[in-house]
C-alpha cells in the first residue's frame, strides 16, 4: 500500500526524504478499559494506518505537513516550541518525550504524513502518529530505541503533553502488532504473546458509527479517577496493586467496601472484563469462536451498563448485529462515546451482515455506516531508509 508520503515530501520540501515508515491503527478484540487497571488487552494492528516521510535539517526548525489536514498547509515550529493545540502537537510531543527519556534531538527535521484511517473513528490514529514519529526520530537521529520503548514513549507523550491519561494498549498494538495475530498483552508487566486469528472461517468486521468520540478524553480521565477511588476503597479490606488483580470471587467478597454504586459498577466492569479477556484468548486458541463471540457480547453489555462509555448508536449497531445469523459476537471497541464496533462474522454471512447493518442504521439514524473487513497487520516498520 503506498500512501505516497515520499512523493508529497519531494513536492513540498524540494528534496528527497531520508526515511519513510508506516505505523498502523488498531482494533481491540476484547479487554476494554483494563489497560490502566493492570489488566489484559487483546488488540490487533490493522493494515490501515499512517505513513510518514522525513528528512533531517541543519537548524532547529521542525516542519510538518499532513495530507489529511492539507488546508492547514505546512506548519513551521522549532524543537523548543510549546504545544499549540493543533494536530502537530502529536509529533512535537514525541520529540518532547524522547528528550525527557534522555534522547535529545539537536537538529530539526521535515515531515510529511499521509493516512488512511477514518478520522475520529477510535481506531487509534493518534497512537499510530506517535509511534510513527518515534520510529522516524529513532532512525533519523540514530537513537537506539526498541519497538516496545516506542510504545512507552508514545504513551508518555500522550499522558504528559497531550493530557489524555490513556493506557499503553493503542501504542503497543501499533508498535508490536503481528500479521495474522492478536496481541495478548498484560498491561501490568508488558509481557505479551501472539494468538493466531484464523480468518478463513470468520471475518473481523469494523463498523464505523461515524459518531465522533468528542467526549472521550474528558470522560476517559473521569473513568480513570473513578477506578482509582474504587481501588482505594477495596484496598481498605484487601490490598491489591490494581483493580484487575482482584479475581471476580475476591471482588464479590470485598465489593461492599465500595459505598458509591457508580464507583462499584466501574470496578465490576474492570474485574470481569479482565476475566473475559483471559477466557477469550483461550477460546481463540482452541478455535471456539462461539464462546469468543459470547464474551464479546458480554463485554459490550458491561461497557454499556456498568462502565457507561457506549452511546445509542453503538448500542444499536451491536443489538442489530446480535440478531443477524452468522454473527458470533459484536461489541464497541476502543475508548467509547462513538467510534466503531468490532464484529466477528462467519465468512458466508458477510454479505447479509453488511446489507442489514447498513440498511437498519440508515433507517434509524439517517447515517451511512461504513464497514471494513480487516485483517491483522504488522506493527510499525521502516519502508525506505535512503
Ligand atoms: C483508549 C486508550 C487505551 C484504552 C482504551 C479503552 O483507546 O488509548 O489505552 O484504555 O481507550 O480500552
mmCIF file with all atom_site columns, N, CA and C in Angstrom, residues 69-104:
data_model
loop_
_atom_site.group_PDB
_atom_site.id
_atom_site.type_symbol
_atom_site.label_atom_id
_atom_site.label_alt_id
_atom_site.label_comp_id
_atom_site.label_asym_id
_atom_site.label_entity_id
_atom_site.label_seq_id
_atom_site.pdbx_PDB_ins_code
_atom_site.Cartn_x
_atom_site.Cartn_y
_atom_site.Cartn_z
_atom_site.occupancy
_atom_site.B_iso_or_equiv
_atom_site.pdbx_formal_charge
_atom_site.auth_seq_id
_atom_site.auth_comp_id
_atom_site.auth_asym_id
_atom_site.auth_atom_id
_atom_site.pdbx_PDB_model_num
ATOM 1   N N  . UNK A 1 69  ? -4.707 16.957 6.625  1.00 0.00 ? 69  UNK A N  1
ATOM 2   C CA . UNK A 1 69  ? -5.075 18.323 7.046  1.00 0.00 ? 69  UNK A CA 1
ATOM 3   C C  . UNK A 1 69  ? -4.457 19.303 6.058  1.00 0.00 ? 69  UNK A C  1
ATOM 4   N N  . UNK A 1 70  ? -4.653 18.998 4.772  1.00 0.00 ? 70  UNK A N  1
ATOM 5   C CA . UNK A 1 70  ? -3.957 19.745 3.718  1.00 0.00 ? 70  UNK A CA 1
ATOM 6   C C  . UNK A 1 70  ? -4.239 21.249 3.802  1.00 0.00 ? 70  UNK A C  1
ATOM 7   N N  . UNK A 1 71  ? -5.458 21.599 4.232  1.00 0.00 ? 71  UNK A N  1
ATOM 8   C CA . UNK A 1 71  ? -5.822 23.015 4.291  1.00 0.00 ? 71  UNK A CA 1
ATOM 9   C C  . UNK A 1 71  ? -4.938 23.796 5.255  1.00 0.00 ? 71  UNK A C  1
ATOM 10  N N  . UNK A 1 72  ? -4.401 23.102 6.253  1.00 0.00 ? 72  UNK A N  1
ATOM 11  C CA . UNK A 1 72  ? -3.533 23.786 7.219  1.00 0.00 ? 72  UNK A CA 1
ATOM 12  C C  . UNK A 1 72  ? -2.160 24.129 6.634  1.00 0.00 ? 72  UNK A C  1
ATOM 13  N N  . UNK A 1 73  ? -1.843 23.530 5.492  1.00 0.00 ? 73  UNK A N  1
ATOM 14  C CA . UNK A 1 73  ? -0.549 23.793 4.881  1.00 0.00 ? 73  UNK A CA 1
ATOM 15  C C  . UNK A 1 73  ? 0.601  23.256 5.721  1.00 0.00 ? 73  UNK A C  1
ATOM 16  N N  . UNK A 1 74  ? 1.774  23.831 5.524  1.00 0.00 ? 74  UNK A N  1
ATOM 17  C CA . UNK A 1 74  ? 2.956  23.386 6.269  1.00 0.00 ? 74  UNK A CA 1
ATOM 18  C C  . UNK A 1 74  ? 3.033  24.180 7.576  1.00 0.00 ? 74  UNK A C  1
ATOM 19  N N  . UNK A 1 75  ? 3.182  23.464 8.688  1.00 0.00 ? 75  UNK A N  1
ATOM 20  C CA . UNK A 1 75  ? 3.339  24.138 9.987  1.00 0.00 ? 75  UNK A CA 1
ATOM 21  C C  . UNK A 1 75  ? 4.826  24.186 10.306 1.00 0.00 ? 75  UNK A C  1
ATOM 22  N N  . UNK A 1 76  ? 5.293  25.374 10.618 1.00 0.00 ? 76  UNK A N  1
ATOM 23  C CA . UNK A 1 76  ? 6.722  25.520 10.917 1.00 0.00 ? 76  UNK A CA 1
ATOM 24  C C  . UNK A 1 76  ? 6.900  25.960 12.363 1.00 0.00 ? 76  UNK A C  1
ATOM 25  N N  . UNK A 1 77  ? 7.595  25.161 13.136 1.00 0.00 ? 77  UNK A N  1
ATOM 26  C CA . UNK A 1 77  ? 7.859  25.495 14.538 1.00 0.00 ? 77  UNK A CA 1
ATOM 27  C C  . UNK A 1 77  ? 9.320  25.165 14.845 1.00 0.00 ? 77  UNK A C  1
ATOM 28  N N  . UNK A 1 78  ? 9.680  25.216 16.125 1.00 0.00 ? 78  UNK A N  1
ATOM 29  C CA . UNK A 1 78  ? 11.056 24.822 16.444 1.00 0.00 ? 78  UNK A CA 1
ATOM 30  C C  . UNK A 1 78  ? 11.017 23.701 17.470 1.00 0.00 ? 78  UNK A C  1
ATOM 31  N N  . UNK A 1 79  ? 12.142 23.051 17.632 1.00 0.00 ? 79  UNK A N  1
ATOM 32  C CA . UNK A 1 79  ? 12.245 21.957 18.605 1.00 0.00 ? 79  UNK A CA 1
ATOM 33  C C  . UNK A 1 79  ? 11.833 22.414 20.001 1.00 0.00 ? 79  UNK A C  1
ATOM 34  N N  . UNK A 1 80  ? 11.961 23.706 20.263 1.00 0.00 ? 80  UNK A N  1
ATOM 35  C CA . UNK A 1 80  ? 11.685 24.218 21.610 1.00 0.00 ? 80  UNK A CA 1
ATOM 36  C C  . UNK A 1 80  ? 10.294 24.847 21.734 1.00 0.00 ? 80  UNK A C  1
ATOM 37  N N  . UNK A 1 81  ? 9.485  24.802 20.663 1.00 0.00 ? 81  UNK A N  1
ATOM 38  C CA . UNK A 1 81  ? 8.162  25.447 20.708 1.00 0.00 ? 81  UNK A CA 1
ATOM 39  C C  . UNK A 1 81  ? 7.253  24.770 21.728 1.00 0.00 ? 81  UNK A C  1
ATOM 40  N N  . UNK A 1 82  ? 6.321  25.554 22.332 1.00 0.00 ? 82  UNK A N  1
ATOM 41  C CA . UNK A 1 82  ? 5.293  24.939 23.171 1.00 0.00 ? 82  UNK A CA 1
ATOM 42  C C  . UNK A 1 82  ? 4.209  24.319 22.285 1.00 0.00 ? 82  UNK A C  1
ATOM 43  N N  . UNK A 1 83  ? 3.333  23.523 22.871 1.00 0.00 ? 83  UNK A N  1
ATOM 44  C CA . UNK A 1 83  ? 2.226  22.950 22.095 1.00 0.00 ? 83  UNK A CA 1
ATOM 45  C C  . UNK A 1 83  ? 1.272  24.062 21.680 1.00 0.00 ? 83  UNK A C  1
ATOM 46  N N  . UNK A 1 84  ? 0.581  23.838 20.553 1.00 0.00 ? 84  UNK A N  1
ATOM 47  C CA . UNK A 1 84  ? -0.259 24.916 20.028 1.00 0.00 ? 84  UNK A CA 1
ATOM 48  C C  . UNK A 1 84  ? -1.728 24.554 19.974 1.00 0.00 ? 84  UNK A C  1
ATOM 49  N N  . UNK A 1 85  ? -2.084 23.305 20.247 1.00 0.00 ? 85  UNK A N  1
ATOM 50  C CA . UNK A 1 85  ? -3.497 22.914 20.208 1.00 0.00 ? 85  UNK A CA 1
ATOM 51  C C  . UNK A 1 85  ? -3.932 22.337 18.874 1.00 0.00 ? 85  UNK A C  1
ATOM 52  N N  . UNK A 1 86  ? -3.053 22.211 17.904 1.00 0.00 ? 86  UNK A N  1
ATOM 53  C CA . UNK A 1 86  ? -3.473 21.545 16.662 1.00 0.00 ? 86  UNK A CA 1
ATOM 54  C C  . UNK A 1 86  ? -2.794 20.174 16.518 1.00 0.00 ? 86  UNK A C  1
ATOM 55  N N  . UNK A 1 87  ? -2.992 19.513 15.376 1.00 0.00 ? 87  UNK A N  1
ATOM 56  C CA . UNK A 1 87  ? -2.535 18.114 15.236 1.00 0.00 ? 87  UNK A CA 1
ATOM 57  C C  . UNK A 1 87  ? -1.027 17.959 15.381 1.00 0.00 ? 87  UNK A C  1
ATOM 58  N N  . UNK A 1 88  ? -0.269 19.035 15.087 1.00 0.00 ? 88  UNK A N  1
ATOM 59  C CA . UNK A 1 88  ? 1.191  18.921 15.164 1.00 0.00 ? 88  UNK A CA 1
ATOM 60  C C  . UNK A 1 88  ? 1.681  18.728 16.608 1.00 0.00 ? 88  UNK A C  1
ATOM 61  N N  . UNK A 1 89  ? 0.768  18.930 17.582 1.00 0.00 ? 89  UNK A N  1
ATOM 62  C CA . UNK A 1 89  ? 1.143  18.645 18.980 1.00 0.00 ? 89  UNK A CA 1
ATOM 63  C C  . UNK A 1 89  ? 1.578  17.187 19.146 1.00 0.00 ? 89  UNK A C  1
ATOM 64  N N  . UNK A 1 90  ? 1.001  16.276 18.328 1.00 0.00 ? 90  UNK A N  1
ATOM 65  C CA . UNK A 1 90  ? 1.346  14.850 18.491 1.00 0.00 ? 90  UNK A CA 1
ATOM 66  C C  . UNK A 1 90  ? 2.816  14.583 18.151 1.00 0.00 ? 90  UNK A C  1
ATOM 67  N N  . UNK A 1 91  ? 3.267  14.925 16.917 1.00 0.00 ? 91  UNK A N  1
ATOM 68  C CA . UNK A 1 91  ? 4.693  14.690 16.660 1.00 0.00 ? 91  UNK A CA 1
ATOM 69  C C  . UNK A 1 91  ? 5.609  15.514 17.567 1.00 0.00 ? 91  UNK A C  1
ATOM 70  N N  . UNK A 1 92  ? 5.200  16.760 17.864 1.00 0.00 ? 92  UNK A N  1
ATOM 71  C CA . UNK A 1 92  ? 6.043  17.584 18.733 1.00 0.00 ? 92  UNK A CA 1
ATOM 72  C C  . UNK A 1 92  ? 6.162  16.958 20.127 1.00 0.00 ? 92  UNK A C  1
ATOM 73  N N  . UNK A 1 93  ? 5.038  16.405 20.627 1.00 0.00 ? 93  UNK A N  1
ATOM 74  C CA . UNK A 1 93  ? 5.065  15.770 21.957 1.00 0.00 ? 93  UNK A CA 1
ATOM 75  C C  . UNK A 1 93  ? 5.999  14.567 21.970 1.00 0.00 ? 93  UNK A C  1
ATOM 76  N N  . UNK A 1 94  ? 6.097  13.888 20.827 1.00 0.00 ? 94  UNK A N  1
ATOM 77  C CA . UNK A 1 94  ? 7.001  12.730 20.780 1.00 0.00 ? 94  UNK A CA 1
ATOM 78  C C  . UNK A 1 94  ? 8.455  13.207 20.884 1.00 0.00 ? 94  UNK A C  1
ATOM 79  N N  . UNK A 1 95  ? 8.771  14.320 20.217 1.00 0.00 ? 95  UNK A N  1
ATOM 80  C CA . UNK A 1 95  ? 10.111 14.903 20.409 1.00 0.00 ? 95  UNK A CA 1
ATOM 81  C C  . UNK A 1 95  ? 10.354 15.202 21.887 1.00 0.00 ? 95  UNK A C  1
ATOM 82  N N  . UNK A 1 96  ? 9.327  15.776 22.525 1.00 0.00 ? 96  UNK A N  1
ATOM 83  C CA . UNK A 1 96  ? 9.483  16.150 23.949 1.00 0.00 ? 96  UNK A CA 1
ATOM 84  C C  . UNK A 1 96  ? 9.630  14.893 24.815 1.00 0.00 ? 96  UNK A C  1
ATOM 85  N N  . UNK A 1 97  ? 8.909  13.839 24.438 1.00 0.00 ? 97  UNK A N  1
ATOM 86  C CA . UNK A 1 97  ? 9.011  12.586 25.198 1.00 0.00 ? 97  UNK A CA 1
ATOM 87  C C  . UNK A 1 97  ? 10.420 11.992 25.049 1.00 0.00 ? 97  UNK A C  1
ATOM 88  N N  . UNK A 1 98  ? 10.942 11.988 23.831 1.00 0.00 ? 98  UNK A N  1
ATOM 89  C CA . UNK A 1 98  ? 12.306 11.479 23.623 1.00 0.00 ? 98  UNK A CA 1
ATOM 90  C C  . UNK A 1 98  ? 13.291 12.270 24.487 1.00 0.00 ? 98  UNK A C  1
ATOM 91  N N  . UNK A 1 99  ? 13.107 13.579 24.512 1.00 0.00 ? 99  UNK A N  1
ATOM 92  C CA . UNK A 1 99  ? 14.021 14.430 25.285 1.00 0.00 ? 99  UNK A CA 1
ATOM 93  C C  . UNK A 1 99  ? 13.944 14.049 26.772 1.00 0.00 ? 99  UNK A C  1
ATOM 94  N N  . UNK A 1 100 ? 12.698 13.871 27.254 1.00 0.00 ? 100 UNK A N  1
ATOM 95  C CA . UNK A 1 100 ? 12.510 13.521 28.672 1.00 0.00 ? 100 UNK A CA 1
ATOM 96  C C  . UNK A 1 100 ? 13.148 12.170 28.996 1.00 0.00 ? 100 UNK A C  1
ATOM 97  N N  . UNK A 1 101 ? 13.246 11.308 27.991 1.00 0.00 ? 101 UNK A N  1
ATOM 98  C CA . UNK A 1 101 ? 13.819 9.976  28.197 1.00 0.00 ? 101 UNK A CA 1
ATOM 99  C C  . UNK A 1 101 ? 15.340 9.974  27.952 1.00 0.00 ? 101 UNK A C  1
ATOM 100 N N  . UNK A 1 102 ? 15.902 11.154 27.720 1.00 0.00 ? 102 UNK A N  1
ATOM 101 C CA . UNK A 1 102 ? 17.358 11.251 27.564 1.00 0.00 ? 102 UNK A CA 1
ATOM 102 C C  . UNK A 1 102 ? 17.837 11.241 26.116 1.00 0.00 ? 102 UNK A C  1
ATOM 103 N N  . UNK A 1 103 ? 16.914 11.314 25.159 1.00 0.00 ? 103 UNK A N  1
ATOM 104 C CA . UNK A 1 103 ? 17.306 11.334 23.747 1.00 0.00 ? 103 UNK A CA 1
ATOM 105 C C  . UNK A 1 103 ? 16.958 12.701 23.155 1.00 0.00 ? 103 UNK A C  1
ATOM 106 N N  . UNK A 1 104 ? 17.883 13.621 23.280 1.00 0.00 ? 104 UNK A N  1
ATOM 107 C CA . UNK A 1 104 ? 17.610 14.997 22.896 1.00 0.00 ? 104 UNK A CA 1
ATOM 108 C C  . UNK A 1 104 ? 18.066 15.240 21.463 1.00 0.00 ? 104 UNK A C  1
#
